[in-house]
XYZ file of C-alpha atoms in Angstrom:
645
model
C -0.918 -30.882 -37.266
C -0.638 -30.607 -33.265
C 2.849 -32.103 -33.464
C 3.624 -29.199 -36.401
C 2.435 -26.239 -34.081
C 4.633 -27.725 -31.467
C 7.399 -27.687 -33.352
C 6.866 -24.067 -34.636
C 6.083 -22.704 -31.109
C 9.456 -24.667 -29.907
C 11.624 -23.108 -32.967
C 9.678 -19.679 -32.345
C 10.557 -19.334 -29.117
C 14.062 -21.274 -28.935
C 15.894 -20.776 -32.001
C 17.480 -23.673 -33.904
C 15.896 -27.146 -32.626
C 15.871 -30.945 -33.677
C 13.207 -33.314 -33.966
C 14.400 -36.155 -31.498
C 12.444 -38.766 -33.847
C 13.673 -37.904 -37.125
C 16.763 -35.671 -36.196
C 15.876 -33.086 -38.343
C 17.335 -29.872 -38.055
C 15.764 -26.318 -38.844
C 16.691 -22.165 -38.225
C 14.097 -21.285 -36.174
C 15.260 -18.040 -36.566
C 14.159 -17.835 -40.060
C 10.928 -19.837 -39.620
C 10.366 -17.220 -36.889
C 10.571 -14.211 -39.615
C 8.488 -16.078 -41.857
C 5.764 -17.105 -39.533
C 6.228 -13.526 -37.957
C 5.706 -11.537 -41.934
C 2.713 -13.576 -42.219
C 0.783 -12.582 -39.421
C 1.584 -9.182 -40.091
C 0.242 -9.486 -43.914
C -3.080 -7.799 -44.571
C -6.300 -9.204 -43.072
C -3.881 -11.302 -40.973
C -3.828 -10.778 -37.076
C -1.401 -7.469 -36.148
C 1.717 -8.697 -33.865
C 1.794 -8.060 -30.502
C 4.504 -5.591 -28.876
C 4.853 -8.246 -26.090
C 4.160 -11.899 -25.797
C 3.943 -13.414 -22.666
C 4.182 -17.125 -22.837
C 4.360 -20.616 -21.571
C 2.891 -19.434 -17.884
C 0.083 -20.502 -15.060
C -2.298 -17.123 -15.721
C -5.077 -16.689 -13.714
C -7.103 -14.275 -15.008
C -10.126 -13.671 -12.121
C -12.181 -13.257 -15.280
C -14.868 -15.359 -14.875
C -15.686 -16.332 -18.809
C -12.008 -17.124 -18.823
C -10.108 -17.732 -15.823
C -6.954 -19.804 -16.772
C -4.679 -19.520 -19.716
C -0.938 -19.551 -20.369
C 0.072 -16.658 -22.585
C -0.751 -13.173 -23.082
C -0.399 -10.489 -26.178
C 0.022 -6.989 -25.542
C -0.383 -4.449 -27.774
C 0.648 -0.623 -27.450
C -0.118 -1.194 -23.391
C -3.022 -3.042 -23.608
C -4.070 -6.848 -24.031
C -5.243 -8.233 -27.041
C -5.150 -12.064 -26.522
C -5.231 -14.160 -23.470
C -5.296 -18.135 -23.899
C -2.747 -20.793 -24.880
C 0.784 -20.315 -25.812
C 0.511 -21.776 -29.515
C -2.318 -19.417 -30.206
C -0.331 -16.425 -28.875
C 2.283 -17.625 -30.880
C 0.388 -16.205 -34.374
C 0.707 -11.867 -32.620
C 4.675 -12.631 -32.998
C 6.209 -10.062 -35.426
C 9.332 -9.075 -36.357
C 9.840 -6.825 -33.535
C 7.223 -8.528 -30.831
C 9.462 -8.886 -27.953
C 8.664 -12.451 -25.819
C 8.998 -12.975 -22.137
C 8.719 -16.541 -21.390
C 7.459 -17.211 -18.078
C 8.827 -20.668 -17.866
C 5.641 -21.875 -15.702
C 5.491 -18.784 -13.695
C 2.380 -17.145 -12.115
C 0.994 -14.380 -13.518
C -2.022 -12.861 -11.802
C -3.791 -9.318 -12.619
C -1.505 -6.202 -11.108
C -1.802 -6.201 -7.484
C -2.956 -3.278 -6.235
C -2.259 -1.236 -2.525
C -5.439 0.122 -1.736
C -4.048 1.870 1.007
C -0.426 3.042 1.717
C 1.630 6.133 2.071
C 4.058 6.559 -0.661
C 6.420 9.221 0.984
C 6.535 7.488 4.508
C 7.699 4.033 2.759
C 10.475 5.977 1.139
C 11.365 7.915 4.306
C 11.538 4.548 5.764
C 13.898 3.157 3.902
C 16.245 6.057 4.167
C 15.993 7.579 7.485
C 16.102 5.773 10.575
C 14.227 2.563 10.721
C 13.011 1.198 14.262
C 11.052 -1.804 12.984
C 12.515 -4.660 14.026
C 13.747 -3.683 17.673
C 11.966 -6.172 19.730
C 12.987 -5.347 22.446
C 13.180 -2.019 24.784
C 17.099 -2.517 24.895
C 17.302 -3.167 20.878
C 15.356 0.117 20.555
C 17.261 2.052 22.395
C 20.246 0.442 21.218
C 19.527 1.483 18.115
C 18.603 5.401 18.952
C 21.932 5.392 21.008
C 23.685 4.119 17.526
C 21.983 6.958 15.529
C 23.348 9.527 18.235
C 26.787 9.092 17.932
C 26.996 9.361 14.323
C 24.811 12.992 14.688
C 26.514 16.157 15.897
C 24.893 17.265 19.170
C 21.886 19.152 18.836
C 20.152 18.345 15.258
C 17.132 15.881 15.504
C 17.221 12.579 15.617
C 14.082 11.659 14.198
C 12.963 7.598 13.395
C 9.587 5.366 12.753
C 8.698 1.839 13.381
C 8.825 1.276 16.911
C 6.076 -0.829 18.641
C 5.749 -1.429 22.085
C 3.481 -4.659 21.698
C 6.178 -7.405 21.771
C 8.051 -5.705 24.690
C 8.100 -6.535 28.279
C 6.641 -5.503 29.421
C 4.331 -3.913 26.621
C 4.744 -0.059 27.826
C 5.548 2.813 25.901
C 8.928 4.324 25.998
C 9.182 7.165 27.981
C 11.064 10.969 27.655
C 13.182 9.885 30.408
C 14.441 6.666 28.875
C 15.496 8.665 25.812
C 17.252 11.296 27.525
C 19.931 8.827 29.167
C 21.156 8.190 25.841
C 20.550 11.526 24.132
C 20.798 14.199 26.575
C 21.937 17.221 23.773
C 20.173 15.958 20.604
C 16.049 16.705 20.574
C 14.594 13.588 19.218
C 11.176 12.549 17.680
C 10.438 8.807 17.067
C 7.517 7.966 15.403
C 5.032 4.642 16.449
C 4.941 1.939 13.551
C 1.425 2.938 13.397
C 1.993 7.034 12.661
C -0.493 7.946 15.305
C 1.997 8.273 18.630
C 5.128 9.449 19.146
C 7.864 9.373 22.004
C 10.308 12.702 22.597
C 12.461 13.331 25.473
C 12.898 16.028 27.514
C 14.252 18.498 24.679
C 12.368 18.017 22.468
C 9.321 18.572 25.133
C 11.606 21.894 26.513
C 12.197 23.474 23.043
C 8.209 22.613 22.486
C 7.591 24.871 24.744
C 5.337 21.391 27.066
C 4.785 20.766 30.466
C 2.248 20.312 33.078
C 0.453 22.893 32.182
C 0.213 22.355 28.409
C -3.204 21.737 27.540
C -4.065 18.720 25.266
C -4.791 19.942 21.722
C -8.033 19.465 19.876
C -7.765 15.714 18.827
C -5.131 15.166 20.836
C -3.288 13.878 24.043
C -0.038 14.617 26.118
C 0.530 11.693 28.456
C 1.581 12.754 31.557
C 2.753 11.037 34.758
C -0.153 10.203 37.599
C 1.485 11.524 40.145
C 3.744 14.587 38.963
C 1.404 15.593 36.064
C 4.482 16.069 34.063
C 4.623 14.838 30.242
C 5.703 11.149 30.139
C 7.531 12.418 26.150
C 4.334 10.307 24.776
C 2.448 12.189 22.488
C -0.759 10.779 21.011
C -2.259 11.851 17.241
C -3.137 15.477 16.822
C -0.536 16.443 20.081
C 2.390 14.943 18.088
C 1.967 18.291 16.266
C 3.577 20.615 19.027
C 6.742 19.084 18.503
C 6.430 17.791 14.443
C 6.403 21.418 13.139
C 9.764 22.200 14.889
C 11.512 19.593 12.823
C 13.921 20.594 9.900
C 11.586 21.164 6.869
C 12.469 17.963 4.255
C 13.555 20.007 0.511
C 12.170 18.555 -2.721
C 15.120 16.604 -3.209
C 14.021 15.062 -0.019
C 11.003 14.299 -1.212
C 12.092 13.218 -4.324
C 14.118 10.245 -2.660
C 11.439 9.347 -0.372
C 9.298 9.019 -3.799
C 11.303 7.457 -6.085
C 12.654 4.752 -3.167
C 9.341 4.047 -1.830
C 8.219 3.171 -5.965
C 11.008 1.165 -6.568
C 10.526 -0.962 -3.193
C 7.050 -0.677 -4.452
C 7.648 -2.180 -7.910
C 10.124 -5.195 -6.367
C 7.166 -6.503 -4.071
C 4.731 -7.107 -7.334
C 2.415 -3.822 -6.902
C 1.425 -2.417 -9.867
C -0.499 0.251 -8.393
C -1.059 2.140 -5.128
C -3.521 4.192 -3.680
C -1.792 6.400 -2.164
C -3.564 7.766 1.568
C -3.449 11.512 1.781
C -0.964 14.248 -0.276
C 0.122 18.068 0.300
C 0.499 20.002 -2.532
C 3.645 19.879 -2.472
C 3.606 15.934 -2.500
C 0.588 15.663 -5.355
C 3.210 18.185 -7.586
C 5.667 16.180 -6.991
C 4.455 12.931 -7.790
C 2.440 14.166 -11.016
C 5.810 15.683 -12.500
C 7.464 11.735 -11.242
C 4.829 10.131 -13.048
C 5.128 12.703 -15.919
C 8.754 12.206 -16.434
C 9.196 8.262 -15.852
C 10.641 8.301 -12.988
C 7.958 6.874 -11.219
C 6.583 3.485 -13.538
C 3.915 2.598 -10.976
C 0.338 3.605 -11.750
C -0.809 6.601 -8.711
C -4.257 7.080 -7.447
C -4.074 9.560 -4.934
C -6.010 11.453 -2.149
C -5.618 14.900 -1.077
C -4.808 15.297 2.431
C -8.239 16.794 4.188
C -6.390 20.891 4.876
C -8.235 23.379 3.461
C -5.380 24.408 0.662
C -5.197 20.675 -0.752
C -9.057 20.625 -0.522
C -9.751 23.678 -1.981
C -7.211 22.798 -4.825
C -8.862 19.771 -5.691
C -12.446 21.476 -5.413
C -11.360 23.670 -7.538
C -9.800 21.646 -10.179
C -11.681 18.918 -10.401
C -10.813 15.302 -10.884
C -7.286 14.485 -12.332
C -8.189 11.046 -14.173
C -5.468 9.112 -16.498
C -2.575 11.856 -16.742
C 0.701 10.628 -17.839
C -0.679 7.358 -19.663
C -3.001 6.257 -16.890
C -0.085 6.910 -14.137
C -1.489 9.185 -12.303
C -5.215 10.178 -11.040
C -6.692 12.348 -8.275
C -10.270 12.698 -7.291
C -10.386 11.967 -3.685
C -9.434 12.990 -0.411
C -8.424 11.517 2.598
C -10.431 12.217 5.958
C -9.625 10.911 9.673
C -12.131 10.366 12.125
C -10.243 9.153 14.901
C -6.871 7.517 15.657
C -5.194 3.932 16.159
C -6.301 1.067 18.491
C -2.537 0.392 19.247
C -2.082 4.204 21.038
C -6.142 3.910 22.382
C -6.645 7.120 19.923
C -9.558 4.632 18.408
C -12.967 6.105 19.344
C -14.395 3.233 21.086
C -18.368 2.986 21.701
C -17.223 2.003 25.472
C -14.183 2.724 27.304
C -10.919 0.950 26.225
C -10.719 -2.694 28.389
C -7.130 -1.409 29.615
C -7.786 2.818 29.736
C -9.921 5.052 30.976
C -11.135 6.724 27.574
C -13.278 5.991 24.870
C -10.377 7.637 22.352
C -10.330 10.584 20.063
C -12.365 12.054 16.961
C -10.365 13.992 15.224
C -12.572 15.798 12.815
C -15.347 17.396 14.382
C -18.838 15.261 12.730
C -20.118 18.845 11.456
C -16.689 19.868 10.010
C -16.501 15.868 8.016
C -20.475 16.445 6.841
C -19.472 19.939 5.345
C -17.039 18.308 3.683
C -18.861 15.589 2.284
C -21.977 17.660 1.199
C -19.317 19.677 -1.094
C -17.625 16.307 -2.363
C -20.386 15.289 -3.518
C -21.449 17.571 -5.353
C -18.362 18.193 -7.718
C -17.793 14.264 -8.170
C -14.820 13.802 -5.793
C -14.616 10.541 -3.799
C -14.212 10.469 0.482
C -12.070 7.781 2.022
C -11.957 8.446 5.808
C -9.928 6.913 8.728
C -12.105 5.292 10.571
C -10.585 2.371 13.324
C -12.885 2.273 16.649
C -16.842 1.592 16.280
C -17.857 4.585 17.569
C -15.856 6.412 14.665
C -17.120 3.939 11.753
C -20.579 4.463 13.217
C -20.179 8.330 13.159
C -18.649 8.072 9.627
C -21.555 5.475 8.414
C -24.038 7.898 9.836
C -22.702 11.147 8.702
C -22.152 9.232 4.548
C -25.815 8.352 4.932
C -26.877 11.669 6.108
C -25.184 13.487 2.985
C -26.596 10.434 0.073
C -30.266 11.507 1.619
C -29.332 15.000 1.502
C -27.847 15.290 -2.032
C -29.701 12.696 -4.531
C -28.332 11.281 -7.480
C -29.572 13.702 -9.679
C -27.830 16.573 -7.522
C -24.484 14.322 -7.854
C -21.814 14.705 -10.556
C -21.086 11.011 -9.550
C -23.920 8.999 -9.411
C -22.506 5.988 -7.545
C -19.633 7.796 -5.633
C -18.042 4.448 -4.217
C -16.882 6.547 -0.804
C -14.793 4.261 1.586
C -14.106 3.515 5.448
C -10.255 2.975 5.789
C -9.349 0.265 7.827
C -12.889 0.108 9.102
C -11.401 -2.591 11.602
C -13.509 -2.642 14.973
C -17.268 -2.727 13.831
C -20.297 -3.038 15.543
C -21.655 -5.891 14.195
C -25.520 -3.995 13.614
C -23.465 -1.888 11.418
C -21.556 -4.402 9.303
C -25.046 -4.671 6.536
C -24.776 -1.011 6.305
C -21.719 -1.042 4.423
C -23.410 -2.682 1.485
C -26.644 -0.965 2.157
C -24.891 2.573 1.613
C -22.559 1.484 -1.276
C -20.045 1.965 1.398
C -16.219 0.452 0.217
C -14.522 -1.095 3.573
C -10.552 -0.364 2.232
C -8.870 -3.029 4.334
C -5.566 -4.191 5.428
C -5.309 -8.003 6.902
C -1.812 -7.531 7.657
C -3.523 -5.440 10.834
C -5.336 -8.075 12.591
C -2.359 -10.372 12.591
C -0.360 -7.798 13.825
C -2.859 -6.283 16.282
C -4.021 -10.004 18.039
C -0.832 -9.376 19.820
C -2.472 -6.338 21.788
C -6.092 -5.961 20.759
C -7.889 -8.352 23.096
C -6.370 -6.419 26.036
C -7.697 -2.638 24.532
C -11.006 -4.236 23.817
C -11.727 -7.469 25.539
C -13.037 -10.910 23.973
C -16.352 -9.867 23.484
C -15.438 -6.819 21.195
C -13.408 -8.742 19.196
C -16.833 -10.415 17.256
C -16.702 -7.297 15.130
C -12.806 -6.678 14.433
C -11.546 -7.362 11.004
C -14.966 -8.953 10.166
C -13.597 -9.831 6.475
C -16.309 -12.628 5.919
C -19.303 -11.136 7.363
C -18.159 -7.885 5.277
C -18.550 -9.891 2.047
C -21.389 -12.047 3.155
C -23.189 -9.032 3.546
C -22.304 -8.346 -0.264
C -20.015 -5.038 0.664
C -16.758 -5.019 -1.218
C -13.035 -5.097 0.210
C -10.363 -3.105 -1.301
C -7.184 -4.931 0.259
C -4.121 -2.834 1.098
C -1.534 -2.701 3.289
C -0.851 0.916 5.282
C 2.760 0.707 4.705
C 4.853 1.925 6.455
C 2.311 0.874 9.241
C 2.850 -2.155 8.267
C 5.684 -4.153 5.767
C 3.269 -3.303 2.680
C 4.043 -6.824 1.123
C 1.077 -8.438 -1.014
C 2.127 -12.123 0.208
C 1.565 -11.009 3.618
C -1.345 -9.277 3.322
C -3.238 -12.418 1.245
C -1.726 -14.431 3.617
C -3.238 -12.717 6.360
C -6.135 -12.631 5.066
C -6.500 -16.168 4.153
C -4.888 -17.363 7.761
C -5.857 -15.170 10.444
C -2.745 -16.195 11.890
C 0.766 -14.165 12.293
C 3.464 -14.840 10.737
C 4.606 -17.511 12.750
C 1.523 -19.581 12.471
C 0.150 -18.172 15.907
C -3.662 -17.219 16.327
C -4.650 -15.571 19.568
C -8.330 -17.086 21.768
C -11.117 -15.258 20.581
C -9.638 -14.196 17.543
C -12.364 -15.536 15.059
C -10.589 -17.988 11.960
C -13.975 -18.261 10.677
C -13.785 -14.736 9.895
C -10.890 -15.570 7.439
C -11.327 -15.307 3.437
C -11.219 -17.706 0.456
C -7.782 -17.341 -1.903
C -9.921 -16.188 -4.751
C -11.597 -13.652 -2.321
C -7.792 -12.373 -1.168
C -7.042 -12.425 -4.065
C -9.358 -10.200 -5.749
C -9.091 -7.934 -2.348
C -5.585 -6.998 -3.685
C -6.929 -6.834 -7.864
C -10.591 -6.494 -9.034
C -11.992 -4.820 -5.800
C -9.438 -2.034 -5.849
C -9.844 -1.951 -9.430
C -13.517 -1.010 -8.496
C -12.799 1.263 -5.889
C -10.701 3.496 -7.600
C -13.661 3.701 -10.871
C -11.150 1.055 -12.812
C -12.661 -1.833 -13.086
C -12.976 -1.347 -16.879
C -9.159 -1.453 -17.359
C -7.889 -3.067 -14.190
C -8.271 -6.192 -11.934
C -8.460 -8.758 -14.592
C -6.640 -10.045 -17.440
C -9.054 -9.582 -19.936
C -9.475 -7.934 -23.566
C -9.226 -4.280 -23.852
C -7.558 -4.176 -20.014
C -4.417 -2.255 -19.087
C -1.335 -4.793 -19.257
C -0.649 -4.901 -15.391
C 0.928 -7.846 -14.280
C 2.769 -9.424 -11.096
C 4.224 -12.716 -11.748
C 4.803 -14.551 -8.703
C 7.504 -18.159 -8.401
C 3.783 -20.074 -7.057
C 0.473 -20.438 -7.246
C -1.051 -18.404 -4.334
C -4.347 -20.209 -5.228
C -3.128 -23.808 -4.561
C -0.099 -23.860 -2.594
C 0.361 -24.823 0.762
C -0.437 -22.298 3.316
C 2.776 -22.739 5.389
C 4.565 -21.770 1.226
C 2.774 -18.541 0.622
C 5.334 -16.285 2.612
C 7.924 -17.880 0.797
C 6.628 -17.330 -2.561
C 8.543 -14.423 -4.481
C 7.779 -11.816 -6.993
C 9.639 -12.592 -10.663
C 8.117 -10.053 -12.318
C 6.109 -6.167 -11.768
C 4.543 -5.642 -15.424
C 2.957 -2.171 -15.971
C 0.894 -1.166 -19.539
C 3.384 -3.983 -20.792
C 6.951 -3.054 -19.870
C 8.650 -5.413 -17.101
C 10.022 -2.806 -15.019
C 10.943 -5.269 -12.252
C 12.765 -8.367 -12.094
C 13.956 -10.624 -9.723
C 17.497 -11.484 -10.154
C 18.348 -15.286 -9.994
C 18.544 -16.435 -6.301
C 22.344 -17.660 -5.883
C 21.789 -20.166 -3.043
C 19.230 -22.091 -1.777
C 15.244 -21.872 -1.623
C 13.626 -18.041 -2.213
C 13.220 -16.511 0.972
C 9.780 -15.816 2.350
C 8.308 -12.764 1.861
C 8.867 -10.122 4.483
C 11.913 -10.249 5.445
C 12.967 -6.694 5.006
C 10.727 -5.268 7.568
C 7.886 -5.621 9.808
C 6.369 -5.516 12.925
C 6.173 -9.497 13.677
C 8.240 -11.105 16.212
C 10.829 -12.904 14.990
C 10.191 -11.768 11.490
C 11.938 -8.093 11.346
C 15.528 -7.003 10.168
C 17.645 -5.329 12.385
C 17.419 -1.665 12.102
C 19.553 -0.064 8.817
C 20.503 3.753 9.744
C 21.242 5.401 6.853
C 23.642 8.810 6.340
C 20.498 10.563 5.168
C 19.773 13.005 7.613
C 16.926 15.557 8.031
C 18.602 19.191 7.370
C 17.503 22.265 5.896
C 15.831 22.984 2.740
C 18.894 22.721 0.018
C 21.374 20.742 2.347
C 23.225 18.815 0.208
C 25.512 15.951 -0.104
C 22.791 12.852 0.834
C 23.149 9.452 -1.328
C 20.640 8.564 -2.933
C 19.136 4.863 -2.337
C 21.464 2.467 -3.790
C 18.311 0.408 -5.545
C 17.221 3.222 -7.326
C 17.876 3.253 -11.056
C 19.292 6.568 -11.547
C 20.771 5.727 -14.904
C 21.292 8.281 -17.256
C 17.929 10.126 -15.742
C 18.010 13.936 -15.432
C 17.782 14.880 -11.732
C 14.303 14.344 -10.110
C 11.402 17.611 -10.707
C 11.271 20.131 -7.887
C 8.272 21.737 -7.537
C 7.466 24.998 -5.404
C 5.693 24.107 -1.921
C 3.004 27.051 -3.097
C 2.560 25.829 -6.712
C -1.288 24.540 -7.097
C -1.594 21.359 -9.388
């Protein structure tokens, strides 16, 4: 009987076959019809749309956790377990992916990235990579003389860190090689930014410019002029003078920030902080099809996109389950990397303690009202003294406004990032309900420059992974692209290592803070599942679940550590439908993971400018992104900046 069901799962699957004992030979084709009519007769098993088969699946469901085949029905799963068993949902019209010993693991999920900034990245100007000052400018000098004098020159992903030495660029060093173009370049991690001296001049700052609320213009110690550094909320002054991006703009950013997205094995994002125009957008993407990942977003924290959402009310499931909204995104304070962290004692390296921006009472209003109407907070919170003050003011408003006053009982608010803690607050995470949304990636990056803003002894509380879950709080794993690369493999590997990506872990840096596999890898499934109110149809492979899949070339679980980066994604299945797949590699071994971008030494590709160039609302003529699918597609939705979803 086995040897039988082998033999129909081979013919099934493969067509005609032979028996290399007897030599018979059979149609498998027609075996397949038959076999497939009778598990559609009546009080038979219905067939599957999908069968996915012959794979390692781990399933992080606990009553179940391995199988090797998985039937999907009308975008959900019906069976998970062997291959011959899946074998009895084929119909007549069940499609079958055979994995071929793949890895399939639940849908990854991003807890925390910005949709519109990873497109942007990968068609504007792109300064990751440039390890060097000369390579940086190098690059800026190469955008110049392909842009007619005076429009902006405008880029992201610079870090000073791996420099030497490690100093920020200055106004002065940009206006050697672009004297008549204003220019705007943006820190990897969003929160500084260097201009020169036309940019400063047509932003109306000098020495007597005074630093904005939540804000700082670096200026020289001796002349009191601005150095062309400008630090969180003072990036501002110069930001609203740039060319306004159109909805096609937007559009682009959107569609090539999904389909990098989709290639890297995310199924779904949470995506940190929208404008109306940006939520419209990506609801009439989602609507249309044009967008295949699953959305849950957060309203930026202005008082339009707040009061929208207030009024409104959560947006939960819309376009099939592609696209929800019920939170918004907060900041308390800034980045460690630009010392805009709000640090309980002055920076090791600075003379500051860094910057809240929110006011406490302005966040607690906030949160009272969020409450009440059911809508989550996530808040930016990097320094201690700003996860403290965030901690506090979330424990304030739960004492203030009880359960039964809640339209939420359990409203699962998070700290994101949470990365420098004191460690008396670590239990209170837990204690509160409190979700710490994560991103390893970070501390590998930031070992290069952290112990100098905070000294050793700080460093007993930064990315405190382990002591987070042995307190019993739960980790949403993301990555902050385009802080960061935004690649799962490096962000479980991070989180797994402690170490960058060359293998290097700085003194003091804490490996025993480091994370099981199963625990990184349920950072990047089931606990994001749970943080975005999905862990009924999300984060396992299980029953009744969503059919989200990433199918990886290894197993993340057992591999080598040194062969996680060079593991690859085969596969991004979402409700079902493969809409990714890895083309066949033509040479050689797969390449590890991150090579497209990054801020790693020695890891980064060399900066791609692009002929898409910030204009005017309307300006035409800009290519799209050569790997999005723009088919036969009408063009992308274009809603009005003032329309209210």
């Amino acid at each position: 009987m086995l040897r039988m069901t082998h033999w129909m799962t081979h013919w099934m699957t493969y067509g005609w076959t032979t028996d290399r004992t007897t030599g018979w030979w059979l149609p498998g084709m027609l075996l397949g019809i038959l076999l497939g009519l009778s598990a559609a007769a009546p009080g038979r098993t219905p067939p599957a749309d999908v069968l996915f088969i012959n794979g390692t699946v781990h399933t992080l469901d606990d009553r179940q956790p391995r199988a090797e085949a998985v039937a999907v029905r009308r975008g959900r799963i019906v069976f998970v377990g062997s291959t011959a068993e899946a074998i009895t949902y084929r119909g007549p019209r069940t499609r079958l992916v055979d994995l071929a010993g793949a890895v399939m693991y639940p849908g990854f999920t991003d807890a925390h990235c910005h949709l519109f900034g990873i497109g942007e990245r990968e068609l504007t100007l792109n300064l990751e990579g440039t390890n060097t000052r000369a390579a940086f400018l190098a690059a800026v000098a190469a955008r110049v003389a392909q842009t007619p004098k005076g429009e902006w020159i405008v880029g992201r992903g610079w870090i000073e860190t791996f420099w030497t030495p490690p100093t920020f660029p200055t106004a002065a060093e940009l206006d050697a090689i672009a004297p008549e173009h204003p220019v705007f370049l943006v820190r990897a991690d969003g929160h500084a930014s260097v201009v020169n001296t036309l940019a400063l001049r047509q932003a109306g700052i000098d020495a007597q410019t005074p630093n904005p609320p939540g804000g700082d213009i670096l200026r020289d110690a001796t002349t009191g002029q601005p150095t062309g550094m400008l630090i969180d909320r003072a990036q501002d002054l110069v930001r609203r003078l740039l060319p306004r991006l159109s909805p096609e703009d937007y559009a682009r950013a959107a569609m090539a920030g999904a389909q990098r997205e989709l290639s890297l094995g995310w199924c779904t994002i949470h995506n940190a902080g929208s404008s109306l125009l940006e939520t419209n957008l990506l609801r009439r993407l989602c609507r249309t099809g044009a967008i295949k990942l699953r959305v849950y977003n957060a309203a930026a924290n202005r008082p339009a996109e707040v009061a929208a959402l207030l009024r409104r009310g959560p947006i939960i499931g819309e376009a099939n389950g592609r696209f929800t909204m019920r939170t918004i995104k907060a900041y308390m304070d800034g980045a460690l990397g630009s010392r805009g962290a709000a640090l309980l004692a002055p920076y090791a390296d600075a003379d500051t303690t860094g910057l809240f921006l929110t006011p406490p009472d302005e966040l607690r209003a906030l949160c009272r009202q969020a409450l009440r109407a059911g809508i989550q907070i996530q808040t930016h919170a990097i320094g201690d003294r700003a996860n403290r003050q965030v901690l506090d003011i979330y424990e304030q408003v739960f004492a203030e406004v009880p359960p039964a006053q809640r339209r939420v009982r359990d409203p699962r608010w998070r700290i994101e990032h949470a990365q420098i803690l004191h460690p008396s607050d670590i239990p209170r995470f837990a204690q509160l309900g409190v979700i710490a949304s994560m991103q390893p990636s970070h501390a590998i990056s930031d070992l290069h420059f952290a112990p100098r803003r905070l000294g050793l002894e700080r460093l007993a509380g930064a990315y405190a992974w382990r002591a987070l879950l042995d307190g019993k709080a739960i980790i949403a794993g993301g990555s902050d692209a385009p802080v960061e690369r935004g690649e799962p493999l490096i962000e479980f590997y991070a989180a797994v290592t402690r170490k960058d990506l060359t293998g290097f872990s700085g003194a003091g840096w804490h490996p025993e803070q480091a994370v099981s596999r199963l625990e990184a890898l349920k950072m990047l499934t089931l606990w994001p599942a749970y943080a975005a109110f999905e862990e009924d149809l999300a984060g396992t492979i299980a029953v009744g679940k969503r059919a989200d899949f990433t199918v990886l070339s290894a197993d993340l679980l057992t591999i080598p550590e040194t062969d996680i980066l060079r593991a690859r994604c085969l596969m991004t299945i979402i409700g079902g439908e493969v809409v990714f797949r890895a083309q066949e590699p033509t040479t050689g071994n797969s390449a590890p993971a991150g090579t497209g971008s990054g801020n790693q030494p020695g890891k980064r590709r060399a900066p791609q400018p692009h002929n898409w160039c910030r204009k005017q609302v309307g300006a035409a003529g800009r290519p799209l992104d050569a790997g999005i699918d723009h088919g036969a597609k009408q063009p992308p939705p274009q809603p009005s900046a003032i329309e209210r979803f």
